[in-house]
Coordinates of C-alpha atoms in Angstrom, one line a residue:
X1 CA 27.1 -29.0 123.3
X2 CA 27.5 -25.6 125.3
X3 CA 25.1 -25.6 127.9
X4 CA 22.6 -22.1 127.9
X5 CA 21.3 -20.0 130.2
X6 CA 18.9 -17.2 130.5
X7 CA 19.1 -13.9 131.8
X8 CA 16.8 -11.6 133.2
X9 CA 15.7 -9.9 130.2
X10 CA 15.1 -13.4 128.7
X11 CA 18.2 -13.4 126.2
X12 CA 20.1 -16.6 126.4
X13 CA 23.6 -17.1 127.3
X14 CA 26.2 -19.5 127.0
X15 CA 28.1 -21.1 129.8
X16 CA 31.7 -19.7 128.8
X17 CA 30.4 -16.3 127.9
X18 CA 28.1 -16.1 131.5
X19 CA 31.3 -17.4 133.5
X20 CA 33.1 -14.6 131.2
X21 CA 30.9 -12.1 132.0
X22 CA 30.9 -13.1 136.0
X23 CA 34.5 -12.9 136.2
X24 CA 34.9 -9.4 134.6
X25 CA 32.2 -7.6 136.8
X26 CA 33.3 -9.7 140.0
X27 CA 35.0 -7.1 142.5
X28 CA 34.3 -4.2 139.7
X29 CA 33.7 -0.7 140.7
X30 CA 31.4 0.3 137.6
X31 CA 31.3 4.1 136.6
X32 CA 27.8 5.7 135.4
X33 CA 26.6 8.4 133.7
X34 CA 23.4 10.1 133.2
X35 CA 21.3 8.2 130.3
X36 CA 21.8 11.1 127.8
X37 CA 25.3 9.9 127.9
X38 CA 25.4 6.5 127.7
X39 CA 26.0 4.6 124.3
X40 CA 23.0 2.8 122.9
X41 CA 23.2 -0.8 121.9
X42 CA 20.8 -2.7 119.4
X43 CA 20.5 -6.0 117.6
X44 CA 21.2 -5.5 114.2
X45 CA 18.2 -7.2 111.8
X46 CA 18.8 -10.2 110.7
X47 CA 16.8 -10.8 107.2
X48 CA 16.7 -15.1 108.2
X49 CA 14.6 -14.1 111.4
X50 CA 17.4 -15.9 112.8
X51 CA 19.9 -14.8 115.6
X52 CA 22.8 -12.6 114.7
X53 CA 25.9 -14.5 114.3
X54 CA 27.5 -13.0 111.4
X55 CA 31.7 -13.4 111.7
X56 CA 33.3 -10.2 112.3
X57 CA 30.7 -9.1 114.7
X58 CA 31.6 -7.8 118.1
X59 CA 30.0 -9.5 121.4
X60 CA 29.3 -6.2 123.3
X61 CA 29.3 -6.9 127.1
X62 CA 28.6 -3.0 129.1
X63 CA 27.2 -3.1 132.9
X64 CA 25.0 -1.1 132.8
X65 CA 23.8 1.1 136.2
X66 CA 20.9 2.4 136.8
X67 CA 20.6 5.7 138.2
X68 CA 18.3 8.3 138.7
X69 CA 18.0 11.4 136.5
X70 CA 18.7 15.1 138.5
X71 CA 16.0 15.5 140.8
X72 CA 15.0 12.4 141.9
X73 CA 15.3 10.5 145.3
X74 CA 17.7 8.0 145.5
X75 CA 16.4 5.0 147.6
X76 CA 17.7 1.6 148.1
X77 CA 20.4 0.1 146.4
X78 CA 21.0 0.0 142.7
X79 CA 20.8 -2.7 140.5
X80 CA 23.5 -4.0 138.0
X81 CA 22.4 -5.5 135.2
X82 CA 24.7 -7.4 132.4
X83 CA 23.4 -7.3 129.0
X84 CA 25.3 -9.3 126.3
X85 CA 24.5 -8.8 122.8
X86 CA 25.6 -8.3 119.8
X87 CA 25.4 -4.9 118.1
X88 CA 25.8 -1.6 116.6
X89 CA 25.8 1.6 118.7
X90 CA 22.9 3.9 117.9
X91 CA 21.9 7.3 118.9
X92 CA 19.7 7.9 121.6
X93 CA 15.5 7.4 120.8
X94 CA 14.3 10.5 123.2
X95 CA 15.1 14.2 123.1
X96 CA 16.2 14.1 119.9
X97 CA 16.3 13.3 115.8
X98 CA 15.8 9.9 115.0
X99 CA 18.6 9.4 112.8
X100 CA 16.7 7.0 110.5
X101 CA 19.4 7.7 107.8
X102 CA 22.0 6.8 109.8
X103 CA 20.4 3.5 110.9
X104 CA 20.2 2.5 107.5
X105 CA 23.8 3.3 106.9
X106 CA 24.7 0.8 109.6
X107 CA 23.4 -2.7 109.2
X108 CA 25.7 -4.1 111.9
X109 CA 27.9 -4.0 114.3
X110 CA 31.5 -4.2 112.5
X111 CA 35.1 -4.1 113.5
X112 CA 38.6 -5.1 111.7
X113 CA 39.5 -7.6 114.2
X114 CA 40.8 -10.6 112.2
X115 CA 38.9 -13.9 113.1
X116 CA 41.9 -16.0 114.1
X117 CA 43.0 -13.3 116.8
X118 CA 41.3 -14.3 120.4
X119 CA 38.5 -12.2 121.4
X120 CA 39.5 -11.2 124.4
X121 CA 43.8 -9.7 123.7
X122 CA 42.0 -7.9 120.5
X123 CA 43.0 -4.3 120.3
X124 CA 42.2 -2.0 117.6
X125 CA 45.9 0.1 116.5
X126 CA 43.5 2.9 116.2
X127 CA 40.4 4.6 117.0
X128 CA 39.6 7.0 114.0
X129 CA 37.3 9.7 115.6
X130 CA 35.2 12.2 113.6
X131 CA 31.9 13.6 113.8
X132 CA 30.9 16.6 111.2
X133 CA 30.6 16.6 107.5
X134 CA 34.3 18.1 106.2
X135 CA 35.9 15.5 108.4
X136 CA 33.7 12.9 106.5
X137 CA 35.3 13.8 103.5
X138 CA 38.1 13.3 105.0
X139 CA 38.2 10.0 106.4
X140 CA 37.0 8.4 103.3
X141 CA 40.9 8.5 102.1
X142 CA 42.3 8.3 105.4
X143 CA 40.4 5.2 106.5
X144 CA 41.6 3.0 103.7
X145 CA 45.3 4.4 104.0
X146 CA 44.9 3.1 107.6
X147 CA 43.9 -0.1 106.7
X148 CA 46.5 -0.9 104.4
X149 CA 48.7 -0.8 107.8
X150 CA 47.3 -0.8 111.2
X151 CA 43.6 -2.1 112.5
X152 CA 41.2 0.4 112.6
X153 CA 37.9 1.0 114.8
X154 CA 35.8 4.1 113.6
X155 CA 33.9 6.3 115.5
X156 CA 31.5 8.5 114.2
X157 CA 30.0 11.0 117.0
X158 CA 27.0 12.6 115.4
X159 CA 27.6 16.2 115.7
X160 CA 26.5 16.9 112.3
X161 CA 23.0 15.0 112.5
X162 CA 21.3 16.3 109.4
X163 CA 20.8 13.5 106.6
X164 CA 21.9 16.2 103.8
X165 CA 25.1 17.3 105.2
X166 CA 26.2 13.8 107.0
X167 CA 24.2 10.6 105.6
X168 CA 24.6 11.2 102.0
X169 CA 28.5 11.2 102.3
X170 CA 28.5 7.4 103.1
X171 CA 26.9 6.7 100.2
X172 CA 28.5 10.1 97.4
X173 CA 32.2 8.5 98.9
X174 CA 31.3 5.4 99.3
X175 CA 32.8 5.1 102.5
X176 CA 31.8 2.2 105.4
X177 CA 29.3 2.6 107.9
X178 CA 31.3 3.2 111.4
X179 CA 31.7 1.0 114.0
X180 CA 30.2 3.1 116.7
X181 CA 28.1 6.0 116.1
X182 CA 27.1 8.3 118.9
X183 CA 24.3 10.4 117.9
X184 CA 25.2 13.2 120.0
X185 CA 23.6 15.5 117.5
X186 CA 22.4 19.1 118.2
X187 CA 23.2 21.5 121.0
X188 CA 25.3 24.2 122.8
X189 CA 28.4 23.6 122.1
X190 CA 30.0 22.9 125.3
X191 CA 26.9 20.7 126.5
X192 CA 27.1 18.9 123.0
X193 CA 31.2 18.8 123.5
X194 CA 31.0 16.7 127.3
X195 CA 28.3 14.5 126.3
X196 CA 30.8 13.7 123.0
X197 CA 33.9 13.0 125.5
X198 CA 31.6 11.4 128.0
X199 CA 30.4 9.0 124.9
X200 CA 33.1 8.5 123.6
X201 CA 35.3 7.5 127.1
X202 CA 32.9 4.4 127.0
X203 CA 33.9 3.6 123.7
X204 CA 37.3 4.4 124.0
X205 CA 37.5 2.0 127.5
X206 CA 35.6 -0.8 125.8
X207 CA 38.2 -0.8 123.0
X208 CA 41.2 0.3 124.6
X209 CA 42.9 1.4 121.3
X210 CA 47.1 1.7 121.3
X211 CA 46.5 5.4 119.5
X212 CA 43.8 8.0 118.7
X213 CA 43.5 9.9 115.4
X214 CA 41.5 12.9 115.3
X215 CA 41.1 15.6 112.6
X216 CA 40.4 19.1 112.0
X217 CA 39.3 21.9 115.0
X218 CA 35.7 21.0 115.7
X219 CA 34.2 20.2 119.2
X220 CA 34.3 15.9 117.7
X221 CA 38.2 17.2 117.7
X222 CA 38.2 18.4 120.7
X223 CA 35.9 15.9 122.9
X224 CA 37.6 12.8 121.4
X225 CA 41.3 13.8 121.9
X226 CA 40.0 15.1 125.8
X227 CA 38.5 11.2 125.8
X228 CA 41.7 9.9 125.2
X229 CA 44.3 12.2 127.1
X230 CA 42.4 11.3 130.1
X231 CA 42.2 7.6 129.3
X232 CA 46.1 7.7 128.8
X233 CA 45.7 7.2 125.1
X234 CA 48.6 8.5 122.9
X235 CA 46.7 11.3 120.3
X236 CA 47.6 11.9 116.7
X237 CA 46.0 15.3 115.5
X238 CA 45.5 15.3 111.8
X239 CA 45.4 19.2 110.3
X240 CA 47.7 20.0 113.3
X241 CA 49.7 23.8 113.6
X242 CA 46.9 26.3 111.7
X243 CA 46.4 28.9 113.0
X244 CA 44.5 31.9 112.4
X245 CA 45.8 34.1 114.7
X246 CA 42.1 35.0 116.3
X247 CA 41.8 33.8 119.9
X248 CA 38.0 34.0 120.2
X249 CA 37.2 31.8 117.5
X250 CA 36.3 28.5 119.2
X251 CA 38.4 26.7 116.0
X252 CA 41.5 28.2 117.0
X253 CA 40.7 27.3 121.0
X254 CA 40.3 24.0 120.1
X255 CA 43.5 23.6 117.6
X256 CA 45.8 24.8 120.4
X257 CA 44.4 22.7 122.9
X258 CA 44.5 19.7 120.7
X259 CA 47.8 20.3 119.2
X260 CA 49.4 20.3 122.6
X261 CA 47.7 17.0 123.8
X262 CA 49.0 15.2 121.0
X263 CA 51.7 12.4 120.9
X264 CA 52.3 12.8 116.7
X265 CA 50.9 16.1 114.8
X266 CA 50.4 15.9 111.0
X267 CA 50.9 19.3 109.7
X268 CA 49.2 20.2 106.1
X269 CA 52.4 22.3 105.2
X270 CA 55.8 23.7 106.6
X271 CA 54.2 26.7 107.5
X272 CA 51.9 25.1 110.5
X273 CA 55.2 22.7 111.3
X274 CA 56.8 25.8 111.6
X275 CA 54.2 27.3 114.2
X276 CA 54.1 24.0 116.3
X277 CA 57.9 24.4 116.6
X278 CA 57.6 27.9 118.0
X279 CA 55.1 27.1 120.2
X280 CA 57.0 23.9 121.6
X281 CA 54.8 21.1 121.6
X282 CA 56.2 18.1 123.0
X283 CA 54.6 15.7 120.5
X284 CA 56.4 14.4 117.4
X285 CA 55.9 16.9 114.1
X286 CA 55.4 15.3 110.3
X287 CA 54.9 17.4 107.8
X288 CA 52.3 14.9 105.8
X289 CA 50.0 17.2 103.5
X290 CA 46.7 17.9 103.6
X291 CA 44.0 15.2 103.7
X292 CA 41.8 16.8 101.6
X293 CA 43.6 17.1 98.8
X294 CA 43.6 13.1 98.6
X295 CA 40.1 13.5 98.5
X296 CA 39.4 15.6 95.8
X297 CA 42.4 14.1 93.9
X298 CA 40.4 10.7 94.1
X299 CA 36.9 12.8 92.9
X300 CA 38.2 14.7 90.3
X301 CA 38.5 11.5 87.6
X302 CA 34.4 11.2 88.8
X303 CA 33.0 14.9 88.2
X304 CA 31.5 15.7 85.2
X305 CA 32.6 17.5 81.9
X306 CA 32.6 20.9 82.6
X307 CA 29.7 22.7 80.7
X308 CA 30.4 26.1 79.2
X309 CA 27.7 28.1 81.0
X310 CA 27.1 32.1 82.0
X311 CA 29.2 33.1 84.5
X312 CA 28.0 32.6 88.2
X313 CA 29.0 33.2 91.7
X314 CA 29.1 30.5 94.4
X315 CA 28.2 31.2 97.9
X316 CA 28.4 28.9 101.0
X317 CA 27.8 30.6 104.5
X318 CA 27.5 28.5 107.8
X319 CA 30.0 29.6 110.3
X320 CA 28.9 31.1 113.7
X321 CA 30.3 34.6 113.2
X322 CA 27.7 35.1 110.9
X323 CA 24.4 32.7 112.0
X324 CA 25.0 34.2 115.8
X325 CA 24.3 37.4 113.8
X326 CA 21.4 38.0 111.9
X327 CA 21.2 41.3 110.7
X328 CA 25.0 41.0 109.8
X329 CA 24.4 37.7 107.7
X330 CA 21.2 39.6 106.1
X331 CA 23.8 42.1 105.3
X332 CA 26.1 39.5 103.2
X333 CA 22.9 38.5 101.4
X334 CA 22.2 41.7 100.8
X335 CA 25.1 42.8 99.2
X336 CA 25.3 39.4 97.3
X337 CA 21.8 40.4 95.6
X338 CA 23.7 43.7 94.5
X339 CA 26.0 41.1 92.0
X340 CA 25.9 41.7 88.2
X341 CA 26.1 37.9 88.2
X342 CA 23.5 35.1 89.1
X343 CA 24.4 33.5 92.8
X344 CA 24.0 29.6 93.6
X345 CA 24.1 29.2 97.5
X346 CA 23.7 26.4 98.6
X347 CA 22.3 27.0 102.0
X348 CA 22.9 25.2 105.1
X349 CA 20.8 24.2 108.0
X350 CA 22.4 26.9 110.3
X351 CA 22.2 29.5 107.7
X352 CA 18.5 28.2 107.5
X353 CA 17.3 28.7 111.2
X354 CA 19.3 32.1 111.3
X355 CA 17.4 33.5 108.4
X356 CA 14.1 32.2 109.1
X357 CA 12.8 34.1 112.0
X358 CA 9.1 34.7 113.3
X359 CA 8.3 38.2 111.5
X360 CA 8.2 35.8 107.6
X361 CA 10.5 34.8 105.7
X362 CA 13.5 36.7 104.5
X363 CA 13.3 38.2 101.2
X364 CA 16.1 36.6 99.1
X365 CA 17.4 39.0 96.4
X366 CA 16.2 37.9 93.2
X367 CA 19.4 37.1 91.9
X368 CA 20.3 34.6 94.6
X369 CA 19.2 30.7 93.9
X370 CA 19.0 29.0 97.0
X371 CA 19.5 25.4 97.2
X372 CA 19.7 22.4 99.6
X373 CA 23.0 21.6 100.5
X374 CA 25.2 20.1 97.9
X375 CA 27.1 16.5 98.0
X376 CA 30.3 16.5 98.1
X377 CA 30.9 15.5 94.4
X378 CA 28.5 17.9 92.9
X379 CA 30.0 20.7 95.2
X380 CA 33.4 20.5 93.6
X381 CA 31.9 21.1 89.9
X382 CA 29.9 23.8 91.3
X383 CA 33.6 24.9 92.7
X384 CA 35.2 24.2 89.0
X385 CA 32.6 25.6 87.1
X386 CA 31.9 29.2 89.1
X387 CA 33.6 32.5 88.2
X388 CA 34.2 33.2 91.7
X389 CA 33.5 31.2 94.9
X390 CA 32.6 33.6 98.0
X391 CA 32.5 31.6 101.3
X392 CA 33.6 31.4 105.0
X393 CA 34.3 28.0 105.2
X394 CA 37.8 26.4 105.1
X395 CA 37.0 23.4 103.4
X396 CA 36.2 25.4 100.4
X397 CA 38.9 27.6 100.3
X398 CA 41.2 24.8 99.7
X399 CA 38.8 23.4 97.3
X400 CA 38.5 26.6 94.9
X401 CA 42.7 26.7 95.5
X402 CA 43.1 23.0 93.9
X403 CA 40.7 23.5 91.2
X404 CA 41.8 27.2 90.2
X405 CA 38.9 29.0 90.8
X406 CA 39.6 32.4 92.7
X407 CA 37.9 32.9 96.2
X408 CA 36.7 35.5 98.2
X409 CA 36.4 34.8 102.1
X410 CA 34.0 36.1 104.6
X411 CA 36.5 36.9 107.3
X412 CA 39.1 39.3 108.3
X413 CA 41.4 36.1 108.8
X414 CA 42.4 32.7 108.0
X415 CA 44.4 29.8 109.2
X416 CA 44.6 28.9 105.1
X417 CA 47.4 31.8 105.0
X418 CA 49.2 30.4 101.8
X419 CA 46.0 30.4 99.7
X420 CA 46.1 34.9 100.2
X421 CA 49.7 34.5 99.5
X422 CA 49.7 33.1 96.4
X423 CA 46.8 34.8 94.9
X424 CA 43.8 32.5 95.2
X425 CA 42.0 33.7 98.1
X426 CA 40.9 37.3 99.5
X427 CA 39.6 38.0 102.6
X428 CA 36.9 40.4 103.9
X429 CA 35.6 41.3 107.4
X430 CA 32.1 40.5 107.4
X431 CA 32.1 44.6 108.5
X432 CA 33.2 45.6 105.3
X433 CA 30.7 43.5 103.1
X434 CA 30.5 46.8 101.1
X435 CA 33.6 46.2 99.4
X436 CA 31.8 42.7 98.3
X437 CA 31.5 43.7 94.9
X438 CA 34.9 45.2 94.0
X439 CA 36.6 42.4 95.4
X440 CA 34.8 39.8 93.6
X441 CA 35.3 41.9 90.0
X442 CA 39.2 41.5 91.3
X443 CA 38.9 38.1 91.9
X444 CA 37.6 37.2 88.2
X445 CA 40.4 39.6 86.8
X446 CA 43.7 38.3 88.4
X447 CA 45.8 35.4 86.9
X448 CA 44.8 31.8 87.5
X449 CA 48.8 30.6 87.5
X450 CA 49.2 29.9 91.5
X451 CA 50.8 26.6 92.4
X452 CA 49.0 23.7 93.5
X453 CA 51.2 21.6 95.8
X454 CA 51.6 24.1 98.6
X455 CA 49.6 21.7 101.0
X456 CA 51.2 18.6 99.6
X457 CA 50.4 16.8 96.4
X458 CA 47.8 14.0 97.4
X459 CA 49.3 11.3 99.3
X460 CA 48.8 12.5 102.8
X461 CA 46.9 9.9 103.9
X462 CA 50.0 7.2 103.1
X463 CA 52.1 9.9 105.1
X464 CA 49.6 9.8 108.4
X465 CA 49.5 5.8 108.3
X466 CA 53.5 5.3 108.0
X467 CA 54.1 8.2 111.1
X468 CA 51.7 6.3 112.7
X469 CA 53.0 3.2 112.1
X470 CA 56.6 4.0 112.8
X471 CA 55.2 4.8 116.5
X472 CA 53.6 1.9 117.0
X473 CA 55.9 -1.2 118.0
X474 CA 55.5 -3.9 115.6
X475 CA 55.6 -6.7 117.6
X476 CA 52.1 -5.1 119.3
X477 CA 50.5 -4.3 115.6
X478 CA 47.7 -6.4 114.4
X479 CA 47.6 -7.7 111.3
X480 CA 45.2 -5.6 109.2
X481 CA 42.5 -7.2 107.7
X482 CA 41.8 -6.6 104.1
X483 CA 39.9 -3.9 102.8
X484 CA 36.6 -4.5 101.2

């Protein structure tokens, strides 16, 4: 019988694990942060009342220091504590939303490693980092194309916090809870983007994965692949080589930034291969597809019968260039409400706090439904089933492209280039929202007949995990546990 202790906290410890945990911190130097950046731990409930002991869990063991906060004296010396438990990383309680939907989406602490490998040599092949709702989408095909492959830890960071646009995901894709989720949630973006990289260092440290995978251009892009090149963590940048060809749009920043701290770049199409070769990264370019069209390819068999209804006009507007500035957004509503046709917009919590301001509430146009925010599967029928889709968002310019439904763009650019090329996609400056109108009675009017398989033909995700794998020597892979 293994002989127990008990800490300070109370919490009781076996011998091999306290010797364990001795021997790691013995002649450690251990790195802190301020509290709003260190990862939360929690027990995960356990319906018998009893300890958590589930297989598959992961024994968590952090030192933890405890410092002061900015502003306050720093007297005597500090104490290190070890706490041993087991698990699931949860957002912080203080300063910000509670993330009670998130909590519910994670009823424990769970990783890949297969039982027979020893605790201790376990490495993850990958850390799959993401954080906002598009890259959500996403990861519900890459994830299991992983899996068939390599081991896979998950990291979800938080950065889109609101239950509508993250939480229901897990459950409209069906996708896993992650292993660690951050909770950054809410804040300037380069104060939300250090205390992601700060977060997700810990994580990264504690796990010590052979390779990171990041997707897409967002500041969860950006933070985890900054994690990783400073941990000396080989990067793979799914999405890599778009470009837009505007350098103040904090996308674009973080693409090229990305891009050229990765070890392996998947480009969605030979046009972005092409653009990482003339900018010479040194990292290793496949030409894989896009991701999301293995998502939508797996929803379409799922949507519903399309329904012959009047004609209507889809809206989505979120991005900064227009929520940074109100009277310019009013302006797109505006000239929305001057449509012949009804508008659904689903509106999102950005769009939200930028209209609402303290003189009342804005006067919507009375041809303008507004809506919560759509799930993922019931946004693609609304995509199918709408004359035109008018939007600024990237995600659903590729959408309306796969499904044939013409599209008109709020922005004088895009890094979705082929889409105008073909004939599925116009663009207009939000300055020239006058123009609305004209270019949406064009839209309707021009031939449906582009091709589909510019960004690849729905096996991207197969693609990513066999350039990943092909990088990874196999005598150092794990063996992937089964998925399920």
């Amino acid at each position: 019988m293994r002989r127990k202790y008990t800490t300070s906290n109370g919490s009781a410890v076996d011998a091999e694990n306290m010797r364990s945990a001795q021997r790691h911190s013995r002649g450690r130097r251990s790195v802190s942060f301020p509290q709003q950046f260190r990862t939360h731990l929690r027990s995960p409930p356990n319906p018998t009342g009893g300890a958590a002991t589930e297989p598959g869990c992961l024994r968590i063991r952090l030192l933890l220091v405890v410092i002061p906060c900015a502003g306050q004296a720093t007297t005597g010396r500090r104490r290190v504590r070890t706490t041993e438990q087991t698990g699931h990383y949860l957002p912080p309680t203080e300063g910000g939303p509670t993330h009670a939907s998130c909590r519910a989406l994670m009823p424990r602490y769970r990783t890949s490693r297969p039982e027979s490998t020893p605790r201790r040599r376990w490495r993850p092949d990958v850390a799959l980092c993401y954080g906002t709702r598009p890259q959500v989408v996403k990861v519900a095909r890459l994830l299991p194309a992983l899996q068939q492959e390599l081991s896979v830890f998950t990291v979800d960071t938080g950065q889109h916090y609101d239950d509508a646009l993250r939480g229901a995901l897990y459950r409209d894709l069906e996708l896993a809870a992650p292993d660690a989720f951050l909770g950054v949630g809410p804040g300037h973006p380069m104060e939300q983007a250090a205390r992601m990289s700060a977060a997700t260092t810990l994580v990264l440290s504690r796990m010590r994965p052979r390779m990171v995978v990041v997707v897409g251009d967002t500041n969860s892009t950006l933070a985890c692949a900054l994690a990783a090149s400073q941990l000396g963590i080989p990067v793979v940048h799914v999405e890599a080589g778009l470009r837009s060809g505007d350098p103040d749009m904090a996308e674009e920043r973080n693409r090229c930034i990305v891009d050229h701290a990765s070890a392996l770049l998947c480009a969605p199409s030979l046009r972005a291969a092409a653009t990482l070769a003339r900018e010479g990264v040194t990292g290793q370019v496949v030409v894989t597809g896009d991701i999301a069209r293995d998502v939508l390819e797996a929803s379409v068999a799922r949507l519903p019968t399309a329904r012959a209804e009047a004609p209507f006009v889809l809206s989505t507007l979120h991005r900064a260039e227009l929520t940074d500035a109100p009277e310019r957004l009013q302006e797109v509503i505006t000239a929305l409400g001057q449509l012949a046709l009804p508008v659904l917009l689903p509106l999102h919590p950005r769009t939200r706090a930028a209209i609402d301001t303290p003189a009342g509430p804005f006067p919507w146009p009375q041809n303008v439904t507004v809506t919560p925010p759509l799930d993922y599967t019931r946004m693609l029928s609304a995509i199918r089933d709408a004359s035109v889709v008018v939007t600024d968002s990237g995600g659903v310019q590729r959408e309306a492209y796969w499904l044939g439904t013409p599209c008109v763009t709020m922005r004088g650019i895009t890094e979705w280039v082929e889409t105008v090329e073909l004939g599925a996609n116009r663009l207009i400056a939000p300055s020239g929202v006058r123009s609305l109108p004209q270019a949406i009675d064009a839209a309707r009017c021009a031939p449906r007949d582009w091709p589909r398989d510019t960004y690849g033909c729905g096996d991207a995700g197969l693609r990513i995990a066999a350039a990943i794998s092909a990088m990874l020597p196999a005598r150092r892979r794990a063996s992937p546990l089964p998925v399920g």
